[in-house]
Tab-separated table of C-alpha atoms in Angstrom:
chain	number	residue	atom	x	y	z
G	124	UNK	CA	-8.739	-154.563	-31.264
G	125	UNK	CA	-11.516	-155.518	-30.027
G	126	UNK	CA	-13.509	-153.583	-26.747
G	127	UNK	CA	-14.530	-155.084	-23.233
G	128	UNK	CA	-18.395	-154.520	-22.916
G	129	UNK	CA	-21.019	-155.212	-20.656
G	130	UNK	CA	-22.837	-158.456	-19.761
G	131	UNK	CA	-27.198	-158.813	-19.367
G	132	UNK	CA	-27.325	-161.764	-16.801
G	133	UNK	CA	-30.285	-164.249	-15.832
G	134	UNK	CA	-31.242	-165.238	-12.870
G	135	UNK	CA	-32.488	-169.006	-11.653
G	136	UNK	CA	-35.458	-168.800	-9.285
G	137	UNK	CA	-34.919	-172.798	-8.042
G	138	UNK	CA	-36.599	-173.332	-4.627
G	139	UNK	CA	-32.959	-173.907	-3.147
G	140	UNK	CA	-31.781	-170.453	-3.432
G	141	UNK	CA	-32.209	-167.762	-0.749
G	142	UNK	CA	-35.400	-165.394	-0.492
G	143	UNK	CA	-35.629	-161.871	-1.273
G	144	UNK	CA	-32.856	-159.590	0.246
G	145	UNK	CA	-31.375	-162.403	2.108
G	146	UNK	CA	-29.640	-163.516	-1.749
G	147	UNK	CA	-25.900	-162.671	-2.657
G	148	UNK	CA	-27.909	-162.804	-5.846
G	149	UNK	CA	-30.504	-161.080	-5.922
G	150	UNK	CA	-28.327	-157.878	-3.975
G	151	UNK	CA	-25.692	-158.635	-6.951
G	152	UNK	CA	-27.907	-158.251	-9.818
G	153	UNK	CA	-30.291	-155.460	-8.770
G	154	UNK	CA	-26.766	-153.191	-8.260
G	155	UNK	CA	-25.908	-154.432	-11.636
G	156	UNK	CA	-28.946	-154.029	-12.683
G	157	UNK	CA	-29.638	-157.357	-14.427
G	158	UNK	CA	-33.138	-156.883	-12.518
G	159	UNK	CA	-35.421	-154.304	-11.480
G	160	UNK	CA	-36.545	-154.721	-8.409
G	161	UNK	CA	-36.354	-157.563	-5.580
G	162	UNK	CA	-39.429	-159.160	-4.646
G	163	UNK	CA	-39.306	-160.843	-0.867
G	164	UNK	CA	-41.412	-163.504	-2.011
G	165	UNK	CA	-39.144	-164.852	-4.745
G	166	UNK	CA	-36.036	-167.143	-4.602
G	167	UNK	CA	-33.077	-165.974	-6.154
G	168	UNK	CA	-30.831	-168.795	-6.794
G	169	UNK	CA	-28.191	-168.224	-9.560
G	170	UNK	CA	-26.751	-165.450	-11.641
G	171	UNK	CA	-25.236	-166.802	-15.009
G	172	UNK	CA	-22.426	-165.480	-17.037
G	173	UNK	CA	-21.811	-166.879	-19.820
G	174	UNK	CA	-22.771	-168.286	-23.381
G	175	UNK	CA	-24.650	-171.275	-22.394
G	176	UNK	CA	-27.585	-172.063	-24.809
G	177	UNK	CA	-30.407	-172.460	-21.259
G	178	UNK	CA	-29.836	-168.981	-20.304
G	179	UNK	CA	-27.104	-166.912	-22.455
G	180	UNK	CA	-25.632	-163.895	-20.961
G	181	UNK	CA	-26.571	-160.526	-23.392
G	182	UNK	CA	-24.270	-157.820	-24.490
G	183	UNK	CA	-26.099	-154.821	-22.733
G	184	UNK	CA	-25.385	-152.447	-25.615
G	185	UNK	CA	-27.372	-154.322	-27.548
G	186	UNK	CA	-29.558	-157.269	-26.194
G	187	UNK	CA	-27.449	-159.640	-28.741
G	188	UNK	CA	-27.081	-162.982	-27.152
G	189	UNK	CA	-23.555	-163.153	-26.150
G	190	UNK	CA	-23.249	-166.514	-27.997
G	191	UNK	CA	-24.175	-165.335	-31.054
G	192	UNK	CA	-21.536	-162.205	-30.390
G	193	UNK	CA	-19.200	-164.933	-30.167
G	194	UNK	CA	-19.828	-166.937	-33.401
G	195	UNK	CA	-19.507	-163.126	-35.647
G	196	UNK	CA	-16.123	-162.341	-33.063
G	197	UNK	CA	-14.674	-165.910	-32.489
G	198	UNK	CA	-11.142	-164.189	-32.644
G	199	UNK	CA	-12.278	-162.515	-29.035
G	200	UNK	CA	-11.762	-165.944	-27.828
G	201	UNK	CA	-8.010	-166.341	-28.256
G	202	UNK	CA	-6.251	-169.312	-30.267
G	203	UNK	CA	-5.267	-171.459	-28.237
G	204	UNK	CA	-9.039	-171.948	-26.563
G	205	UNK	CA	-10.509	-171.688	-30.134
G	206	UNK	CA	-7.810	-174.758	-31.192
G	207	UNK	CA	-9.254	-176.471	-27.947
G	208	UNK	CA	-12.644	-175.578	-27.888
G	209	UNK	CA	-13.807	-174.534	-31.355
G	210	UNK	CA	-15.483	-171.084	-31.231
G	211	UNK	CA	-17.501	-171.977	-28.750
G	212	UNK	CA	-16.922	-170.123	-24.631
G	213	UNK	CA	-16.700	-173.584	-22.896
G	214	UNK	CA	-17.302	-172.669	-19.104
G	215	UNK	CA	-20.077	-170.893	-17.780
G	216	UNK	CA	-19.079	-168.892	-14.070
G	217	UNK	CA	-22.216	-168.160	-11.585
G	218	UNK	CA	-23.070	-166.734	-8.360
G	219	UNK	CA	-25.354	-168.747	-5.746
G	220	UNK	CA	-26.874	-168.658	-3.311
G	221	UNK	CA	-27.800	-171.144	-1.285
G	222	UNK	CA	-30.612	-172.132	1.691
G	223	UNK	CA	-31.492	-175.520	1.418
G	224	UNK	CA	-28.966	-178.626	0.223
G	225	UNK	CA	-29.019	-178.968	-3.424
G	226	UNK	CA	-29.155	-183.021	-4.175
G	227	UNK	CA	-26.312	-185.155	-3.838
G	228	UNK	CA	-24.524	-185.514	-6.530
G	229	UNK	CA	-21.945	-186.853	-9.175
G	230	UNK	CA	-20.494	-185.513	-12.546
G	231	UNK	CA	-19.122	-188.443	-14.572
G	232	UNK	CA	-15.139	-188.189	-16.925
G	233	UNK	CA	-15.872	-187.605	-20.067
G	234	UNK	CA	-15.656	-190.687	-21.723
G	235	UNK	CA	-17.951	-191.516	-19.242
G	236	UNK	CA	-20.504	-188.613	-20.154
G	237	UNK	CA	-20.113	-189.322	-23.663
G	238	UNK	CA	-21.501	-193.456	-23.112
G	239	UNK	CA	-24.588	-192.112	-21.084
G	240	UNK	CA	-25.131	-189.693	-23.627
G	241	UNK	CA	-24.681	-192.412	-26.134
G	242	UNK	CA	-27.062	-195.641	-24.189
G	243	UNK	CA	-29.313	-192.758	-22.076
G	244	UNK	CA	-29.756	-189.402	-24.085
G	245	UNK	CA	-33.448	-188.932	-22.276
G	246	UNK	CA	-31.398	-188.764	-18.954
G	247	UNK	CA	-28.069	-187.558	-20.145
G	248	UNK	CA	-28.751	-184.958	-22.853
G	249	UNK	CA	-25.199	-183.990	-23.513
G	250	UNK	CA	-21.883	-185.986	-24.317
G	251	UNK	CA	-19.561	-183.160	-21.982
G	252	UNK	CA	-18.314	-183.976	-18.241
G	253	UNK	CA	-18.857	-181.216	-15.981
G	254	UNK	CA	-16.199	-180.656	-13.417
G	255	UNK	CA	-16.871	-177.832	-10.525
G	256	UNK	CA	-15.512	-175.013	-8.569
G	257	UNK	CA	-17.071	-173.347	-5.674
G	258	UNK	CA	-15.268	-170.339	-4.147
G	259	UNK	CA	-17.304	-169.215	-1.228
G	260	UNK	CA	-18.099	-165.611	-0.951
G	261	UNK	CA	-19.873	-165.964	2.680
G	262	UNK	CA	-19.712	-168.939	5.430
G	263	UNK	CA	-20.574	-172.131	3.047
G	264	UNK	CA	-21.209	-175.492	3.982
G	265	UNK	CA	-21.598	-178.428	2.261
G	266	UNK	CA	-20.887	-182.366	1.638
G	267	UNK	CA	-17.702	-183.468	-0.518
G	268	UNK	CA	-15.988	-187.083	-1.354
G	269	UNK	CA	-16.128	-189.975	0.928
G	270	UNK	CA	-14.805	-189.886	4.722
G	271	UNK	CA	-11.869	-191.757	6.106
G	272	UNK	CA	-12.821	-195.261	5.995
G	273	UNK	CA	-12.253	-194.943	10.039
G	274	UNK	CA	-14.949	-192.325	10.047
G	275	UNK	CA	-17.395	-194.430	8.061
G	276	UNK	CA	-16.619	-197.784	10.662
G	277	UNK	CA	-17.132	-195.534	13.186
G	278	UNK	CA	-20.470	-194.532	12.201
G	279	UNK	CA	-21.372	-197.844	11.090
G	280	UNK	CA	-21.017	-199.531	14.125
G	281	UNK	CA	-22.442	-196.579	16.432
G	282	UNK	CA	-25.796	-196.100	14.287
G	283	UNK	CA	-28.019	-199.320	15.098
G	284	UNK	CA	-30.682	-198.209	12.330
G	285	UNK	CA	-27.285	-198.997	9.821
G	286	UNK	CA	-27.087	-202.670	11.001
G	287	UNK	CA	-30.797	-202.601	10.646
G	288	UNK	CA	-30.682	-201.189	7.124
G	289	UNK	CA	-27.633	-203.005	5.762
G	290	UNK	CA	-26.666	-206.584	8.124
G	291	UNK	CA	-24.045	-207.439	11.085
G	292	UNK	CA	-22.501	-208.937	8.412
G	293	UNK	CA	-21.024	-206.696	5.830
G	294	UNK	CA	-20.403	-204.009	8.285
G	295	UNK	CA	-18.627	-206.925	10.402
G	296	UNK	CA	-16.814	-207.307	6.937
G	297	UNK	CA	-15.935	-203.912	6.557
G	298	UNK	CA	-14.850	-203.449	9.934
G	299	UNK	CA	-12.259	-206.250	9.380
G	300	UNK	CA	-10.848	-206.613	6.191
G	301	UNK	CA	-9.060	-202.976	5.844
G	302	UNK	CA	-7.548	-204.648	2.529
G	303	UNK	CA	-10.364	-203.974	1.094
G	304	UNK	CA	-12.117	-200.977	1.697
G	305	UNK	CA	-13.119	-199.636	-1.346
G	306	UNK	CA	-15.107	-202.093	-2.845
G	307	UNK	CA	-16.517	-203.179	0.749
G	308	UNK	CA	-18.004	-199.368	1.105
G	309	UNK	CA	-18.973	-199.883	-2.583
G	310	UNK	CA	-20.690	-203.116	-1.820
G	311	UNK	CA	-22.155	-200.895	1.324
G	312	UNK	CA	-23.765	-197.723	-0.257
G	313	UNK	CA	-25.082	-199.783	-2.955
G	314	UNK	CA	-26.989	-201.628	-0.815
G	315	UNK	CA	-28.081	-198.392	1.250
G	316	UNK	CA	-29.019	-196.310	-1.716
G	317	UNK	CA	-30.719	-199.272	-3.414
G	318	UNK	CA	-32.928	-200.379	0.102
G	319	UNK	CA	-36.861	-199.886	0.038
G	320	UNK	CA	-38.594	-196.433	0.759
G	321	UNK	CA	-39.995	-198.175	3.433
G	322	UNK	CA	-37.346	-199.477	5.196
G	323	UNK	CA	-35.010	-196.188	4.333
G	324	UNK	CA	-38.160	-193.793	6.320
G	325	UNK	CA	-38.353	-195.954	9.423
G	326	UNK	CA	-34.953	-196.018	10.299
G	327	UNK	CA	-34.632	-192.078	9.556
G	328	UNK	CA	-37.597	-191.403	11.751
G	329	UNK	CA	-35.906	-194.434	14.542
G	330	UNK	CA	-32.444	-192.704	14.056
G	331	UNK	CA	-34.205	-189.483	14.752
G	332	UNK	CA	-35.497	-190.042	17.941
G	333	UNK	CA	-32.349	-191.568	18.961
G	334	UNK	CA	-30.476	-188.305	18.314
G	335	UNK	CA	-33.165	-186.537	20.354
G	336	UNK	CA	-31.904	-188.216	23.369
G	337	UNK	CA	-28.072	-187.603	23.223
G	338	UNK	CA	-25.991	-185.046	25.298
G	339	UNK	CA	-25.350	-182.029	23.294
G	340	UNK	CA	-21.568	-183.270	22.992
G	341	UNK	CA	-22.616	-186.423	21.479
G	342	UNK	CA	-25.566	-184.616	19.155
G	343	UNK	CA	-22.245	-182.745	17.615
G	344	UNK	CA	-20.452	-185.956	17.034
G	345	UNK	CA	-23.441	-187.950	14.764
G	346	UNK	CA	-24.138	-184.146	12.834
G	347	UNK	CA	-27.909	-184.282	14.485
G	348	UNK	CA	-28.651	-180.453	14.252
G	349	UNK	CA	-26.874	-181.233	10.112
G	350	UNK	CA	-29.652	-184.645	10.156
G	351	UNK	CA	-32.237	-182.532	11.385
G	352	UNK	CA	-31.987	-179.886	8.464
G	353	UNK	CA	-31.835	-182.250	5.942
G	354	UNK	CA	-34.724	-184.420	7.154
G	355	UNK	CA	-36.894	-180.930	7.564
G	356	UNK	CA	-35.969	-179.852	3.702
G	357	UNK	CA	-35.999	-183.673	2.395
G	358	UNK	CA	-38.232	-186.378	4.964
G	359	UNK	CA	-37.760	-190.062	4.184
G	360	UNK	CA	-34.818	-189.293	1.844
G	361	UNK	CA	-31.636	-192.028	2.124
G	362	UNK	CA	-29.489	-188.580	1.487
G	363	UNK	CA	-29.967	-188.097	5.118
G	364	UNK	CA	-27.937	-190.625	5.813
G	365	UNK	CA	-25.224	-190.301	3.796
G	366	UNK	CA	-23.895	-187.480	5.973
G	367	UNK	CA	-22.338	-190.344	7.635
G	368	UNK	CA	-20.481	-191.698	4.451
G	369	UNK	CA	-19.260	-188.283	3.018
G	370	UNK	CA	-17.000	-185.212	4.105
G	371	UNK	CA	-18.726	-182.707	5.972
G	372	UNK	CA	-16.950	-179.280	5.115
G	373	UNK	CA	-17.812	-175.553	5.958
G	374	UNK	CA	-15.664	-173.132	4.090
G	375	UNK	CA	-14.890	-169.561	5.552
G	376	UNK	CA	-14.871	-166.894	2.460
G	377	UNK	CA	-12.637	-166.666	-0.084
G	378	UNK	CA	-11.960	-170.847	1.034
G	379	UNK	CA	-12.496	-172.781	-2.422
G	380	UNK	CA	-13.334	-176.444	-3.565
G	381	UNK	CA	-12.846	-178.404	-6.556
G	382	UNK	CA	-15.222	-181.004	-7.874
G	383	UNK	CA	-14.020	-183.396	-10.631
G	384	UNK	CA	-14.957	-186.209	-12.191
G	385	UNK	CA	-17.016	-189.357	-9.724
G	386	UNK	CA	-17.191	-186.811	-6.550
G	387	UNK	CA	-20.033	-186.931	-4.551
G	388	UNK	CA	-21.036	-183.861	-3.216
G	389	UNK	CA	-23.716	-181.847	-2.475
G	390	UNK	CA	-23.885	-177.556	-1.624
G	391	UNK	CA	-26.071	-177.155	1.875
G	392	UNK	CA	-25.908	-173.364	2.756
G	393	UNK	CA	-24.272	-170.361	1.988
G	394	UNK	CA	-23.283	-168.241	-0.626
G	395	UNK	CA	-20.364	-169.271	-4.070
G	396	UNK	CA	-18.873	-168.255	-7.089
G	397	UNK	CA	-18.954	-171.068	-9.077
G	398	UNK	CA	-17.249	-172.369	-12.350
G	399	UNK	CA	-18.045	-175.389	-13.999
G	400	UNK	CA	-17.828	-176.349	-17.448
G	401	UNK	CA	-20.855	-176.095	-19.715
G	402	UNK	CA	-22.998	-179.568	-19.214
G	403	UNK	CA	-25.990	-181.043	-17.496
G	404	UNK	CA	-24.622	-184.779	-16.798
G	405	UNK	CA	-25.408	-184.913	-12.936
G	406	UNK	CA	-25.995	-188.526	-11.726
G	407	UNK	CA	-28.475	-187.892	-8.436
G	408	UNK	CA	-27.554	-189.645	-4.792
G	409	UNK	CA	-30.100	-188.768	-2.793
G	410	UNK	CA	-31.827	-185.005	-1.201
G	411	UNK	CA	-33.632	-184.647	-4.054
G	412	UNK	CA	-37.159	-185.691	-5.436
G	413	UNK	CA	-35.469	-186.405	-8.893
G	414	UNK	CA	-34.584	-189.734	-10.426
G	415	UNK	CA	-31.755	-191.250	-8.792
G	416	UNK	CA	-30.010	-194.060	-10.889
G	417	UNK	CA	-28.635	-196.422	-8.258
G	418	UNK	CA	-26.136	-198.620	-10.817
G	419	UNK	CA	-24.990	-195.743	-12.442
G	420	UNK	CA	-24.126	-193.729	-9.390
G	421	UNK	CA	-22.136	-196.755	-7.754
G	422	UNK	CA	-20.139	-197.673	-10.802
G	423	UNK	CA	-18.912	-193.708	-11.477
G	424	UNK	CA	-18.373	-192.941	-7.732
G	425	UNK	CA	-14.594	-192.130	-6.306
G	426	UNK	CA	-14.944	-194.471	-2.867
G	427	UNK	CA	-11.390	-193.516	-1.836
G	428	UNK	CA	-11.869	-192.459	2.008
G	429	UNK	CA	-10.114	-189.114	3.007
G	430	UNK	CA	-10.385	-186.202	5.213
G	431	UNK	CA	-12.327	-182.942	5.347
G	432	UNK	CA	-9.445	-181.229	4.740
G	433	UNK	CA	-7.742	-182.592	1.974
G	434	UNK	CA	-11.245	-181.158	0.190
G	435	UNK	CA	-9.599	-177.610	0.001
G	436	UNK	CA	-8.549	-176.729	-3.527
G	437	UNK	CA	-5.909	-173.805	-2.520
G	438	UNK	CA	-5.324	-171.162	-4.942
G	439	UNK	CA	-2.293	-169.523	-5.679
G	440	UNK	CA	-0.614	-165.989	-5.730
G	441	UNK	CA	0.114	-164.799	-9.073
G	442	UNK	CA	0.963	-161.139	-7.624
G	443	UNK	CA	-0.139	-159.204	-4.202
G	444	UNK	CA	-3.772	-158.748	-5.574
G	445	UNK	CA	-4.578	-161.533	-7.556
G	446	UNK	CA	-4.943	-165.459	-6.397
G	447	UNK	CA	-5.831	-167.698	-9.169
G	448	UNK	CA	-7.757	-171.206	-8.619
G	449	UNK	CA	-6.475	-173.565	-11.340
G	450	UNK	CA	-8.222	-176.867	-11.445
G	451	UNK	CA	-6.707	-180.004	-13.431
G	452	UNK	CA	-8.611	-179.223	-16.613
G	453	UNK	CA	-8.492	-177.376	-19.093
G	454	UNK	CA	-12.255	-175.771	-19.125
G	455	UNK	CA	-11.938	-172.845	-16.796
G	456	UNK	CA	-10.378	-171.288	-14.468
G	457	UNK	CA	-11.108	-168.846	-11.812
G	458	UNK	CA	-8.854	-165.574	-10.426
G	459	UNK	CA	-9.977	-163.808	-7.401
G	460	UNK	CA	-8.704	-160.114	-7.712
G	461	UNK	CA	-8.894	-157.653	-4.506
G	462	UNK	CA	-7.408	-154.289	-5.186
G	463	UNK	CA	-7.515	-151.550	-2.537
G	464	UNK	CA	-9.353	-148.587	-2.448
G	465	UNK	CA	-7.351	-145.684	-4.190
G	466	UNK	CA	-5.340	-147.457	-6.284
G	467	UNK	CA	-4.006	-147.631	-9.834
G	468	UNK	CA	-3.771	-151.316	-11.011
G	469	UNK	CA	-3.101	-153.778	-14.240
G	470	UNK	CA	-4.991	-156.592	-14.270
G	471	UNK	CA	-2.974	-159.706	-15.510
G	472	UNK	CA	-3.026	-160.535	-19.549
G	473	UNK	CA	-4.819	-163.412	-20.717
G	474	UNK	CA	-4.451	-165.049	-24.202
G	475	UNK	CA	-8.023	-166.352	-23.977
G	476	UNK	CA	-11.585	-164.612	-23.129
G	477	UNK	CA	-12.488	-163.971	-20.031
G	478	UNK	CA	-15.733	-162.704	-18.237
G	479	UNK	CA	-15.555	-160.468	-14.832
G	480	UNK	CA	-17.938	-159.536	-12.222
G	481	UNK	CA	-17.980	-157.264	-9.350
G	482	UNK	CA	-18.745	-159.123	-6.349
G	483	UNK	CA	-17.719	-155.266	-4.565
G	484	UNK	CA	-16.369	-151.797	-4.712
G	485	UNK	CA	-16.638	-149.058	-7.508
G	486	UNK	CA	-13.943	-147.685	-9.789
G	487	UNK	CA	-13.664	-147.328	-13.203
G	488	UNK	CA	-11.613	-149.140	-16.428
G	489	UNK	CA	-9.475	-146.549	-17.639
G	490	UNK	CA	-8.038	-148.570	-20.970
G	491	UNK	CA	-8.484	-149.506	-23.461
G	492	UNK	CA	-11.898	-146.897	-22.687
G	493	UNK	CA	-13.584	-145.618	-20.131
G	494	UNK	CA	-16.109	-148.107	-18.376
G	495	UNK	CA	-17.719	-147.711	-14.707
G	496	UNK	CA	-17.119	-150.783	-12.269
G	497	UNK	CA	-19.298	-151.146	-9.589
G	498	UNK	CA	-20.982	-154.025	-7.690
G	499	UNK	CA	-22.951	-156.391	-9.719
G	500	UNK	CA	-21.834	-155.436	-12.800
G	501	UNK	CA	-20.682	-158.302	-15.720
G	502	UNK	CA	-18.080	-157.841	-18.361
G	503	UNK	CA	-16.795	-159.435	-21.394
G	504	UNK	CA	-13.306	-159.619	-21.634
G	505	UNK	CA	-11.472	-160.110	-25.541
G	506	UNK	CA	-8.000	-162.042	-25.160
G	507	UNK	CA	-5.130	-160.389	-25.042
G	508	UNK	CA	-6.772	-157.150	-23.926
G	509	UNK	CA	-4.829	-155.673	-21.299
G	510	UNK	CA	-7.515	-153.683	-18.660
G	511	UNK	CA	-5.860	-151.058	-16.696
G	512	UNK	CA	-8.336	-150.262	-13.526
G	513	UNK	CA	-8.623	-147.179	-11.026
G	514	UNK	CA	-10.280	-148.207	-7.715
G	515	UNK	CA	-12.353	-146.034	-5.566
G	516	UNK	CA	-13.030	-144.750	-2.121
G	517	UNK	CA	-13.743	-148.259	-1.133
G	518	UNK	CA	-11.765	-151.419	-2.389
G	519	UNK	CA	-12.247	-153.580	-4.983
G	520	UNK	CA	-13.219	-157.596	-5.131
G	521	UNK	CA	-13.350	-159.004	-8.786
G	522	UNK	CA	-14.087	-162.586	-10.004
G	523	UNK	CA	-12.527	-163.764	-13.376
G	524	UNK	CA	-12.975	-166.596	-15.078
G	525	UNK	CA	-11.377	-167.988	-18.198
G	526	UNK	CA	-10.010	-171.406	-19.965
G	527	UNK	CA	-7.363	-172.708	-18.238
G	528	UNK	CA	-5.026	-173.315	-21.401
């Protein structure tokens, strides 16, 4: 049978990710020693785990890429992910973290992904969709599907700089035929996200001084101190506005969401495990000074209107320790495991590979051998390999991610 071993992770140093000591991971990967030393200076964005061909997790033993491990062990894998995903690991699990809003964003189905690939392959370099899952390890906040069509009217008719930007007319239209919602907010946010620069930066900078003015009660209704962040990290950008269009959610820790196919979204602050499945299709809304492609973006989008709430992907209890977060496909999935301190415990079998970090705690793996667990640490998990773990003095928070077959 074959052993559990250690993971070498990378870290991403984008210009979103926390500073210094201030990262989930940067503190993560100097205790698990996937770096050195933490500079203060530096952004420490992501941690990676996984077999993805950017960045490729190593097998610590022996600096062998862990994708290459894979192709000489494909059995570790499991049969029924190898019959589904050839003997290739198809998700890739990270930690980030998370200071300024990442762009706005949408991952299109996989047909879909497999077209641009097809007509675009400059823009859309591979043919996989590339649903997400965020599980937030500290308070998170972030932006997620469109509002309640009330919400949006509401808005609409309260900002001037939107009548300005976008007519009396089809707001008036939108206000009026509820029939029709979805294609009227289409018909809207194309227009928006397709106006000039010119027009899009004078109505932020108008809109701006208007919030200056407000009570504090009414600054908390139109999101100014939320406008006000995103206009520092991202001035003259038409993301700004669509705070007003899309679901603002803040998640407490160990609070989840799931991001399929045509969801607009976008991370703002805080700290995640996230699971995904291993692409780089990402059409771009707006916060970002990357390409955005307008007629792509409004023919992939979900425009149903609902609330903040029905955002929440819930996970569920598979036994007293273990809560496992199963989205509706088949690429990963994610179990939170929280063991108290002095305790003997079995962690659940899985027929397919698996990969585990230590977001906290110390103990030890006991079978099949002896392995130290402590914070920031990685592992490699063979399917069907049964781990039985002792916990220490303090308790024990594990992250563990595998195909959701």
């Amino acid at each position: 049978m074959l052993e559990v071993f250690e993971l070498q992770c990378f870290i991403q140093n984008y210009l979103w990710g926390k500073k210094g000591f201030a990262s989930e991971v940067s503190r993560l990967s100097l205790a698990g020693q996937h770096i050195d030393s933490i500079d203060e200076k530096q952004f420490y964005a992501e941690l990676w785990m996984g077999a993805l061909h950017k960045s490729p997790s190593l097998v610590k033993s022996s600096g062998q890429k862990l994708s290459e491990w894979i192709k000489s062990n494909n059995e570790a894998l499991g049969e029924k992910s190898r019959l589904k995903f050839g003997d290739e690991l198809p998700f890739l699990m990270k930690v980030l973290s998370i200071n300024s809003a990442l762009s706005i964003q949408v991952h299109p189905s996989k047909d879909y992904a497999e077209e641009l690939h097809k007509q675009y392959p400059e823009l859309y370099q591979d043919s996989n969709h590339k649903p997400e899952m965020a599980i937030a390890l500290s308070n998170f906040e972030g932006l997620c599907g469109f509002r309640p069509y009330s919400e949006i009217r509401f808005f609409l008719e309260e900002i001037p700089e939107f009548k300005l930007i976008l007519g009396s007319d089809l707001i008036d239209q939108f206000k009026k035929d509820t029939t029709n919602s979805q294609n009227l907010l289409k018909d809207i946010f194309y227009k928006l996200m397709s106006s000039e620069k010119g027009i899009i930066s004078q109505n932020l900078s108008s809109h701006k001084k208007n919030l200056q003015s407000l009570c504090d009660d009414k600054k908390n209704v139109f999101l100014a101190k939320l406008f006000n962040q995103l206009d520092c990290w991202f001035p003259n950008d038409v993301g700004c506005f669509c705070i007003y269009f899309l679901n603002y959610i803040q998640l407490s820790p160990g609070q989840a969401i799931y991001l399929g196919a045509n969801e607009p979204h976008a991370y703002i602050y805080g700290d995640c495990v996230e699971c995904m499945a291993c692409s780089d299709n990402v059409v771009r809304a707006g916060l970002t000074p990357k390409y955005i492609d307008v007629k792509t973006l409004c023919r992939v989008l979900n425009f149903n209107g609902a609330p903040a709430e029905s955002k929440l992907f819930c996970g569920v209890k598979e036994n007293s320790y273990t809560t496992l977060f199963r989205p509706p496909v088949p690429d990963f999935a994610v179990a939170c495991i929280k063991v108290p301190a002095d305790e003997m415990y079995e962690l659940l079998k899985r027929d397919v590979a698996s990969i585990i970090i230590v977001v906290h705690g110390q103990g030890k793996i006991t079978a099949p051998q002896d392995l130290i667990l402590s914070t920031g640490k990685v592992f490699m998990v063979p399917a069907n390999v049964i781990l039985q773990i002792h916990v220490g003095f303090e308790s024990l928070e594990l992250y563990q991610a595998f195909v959701n077959l």
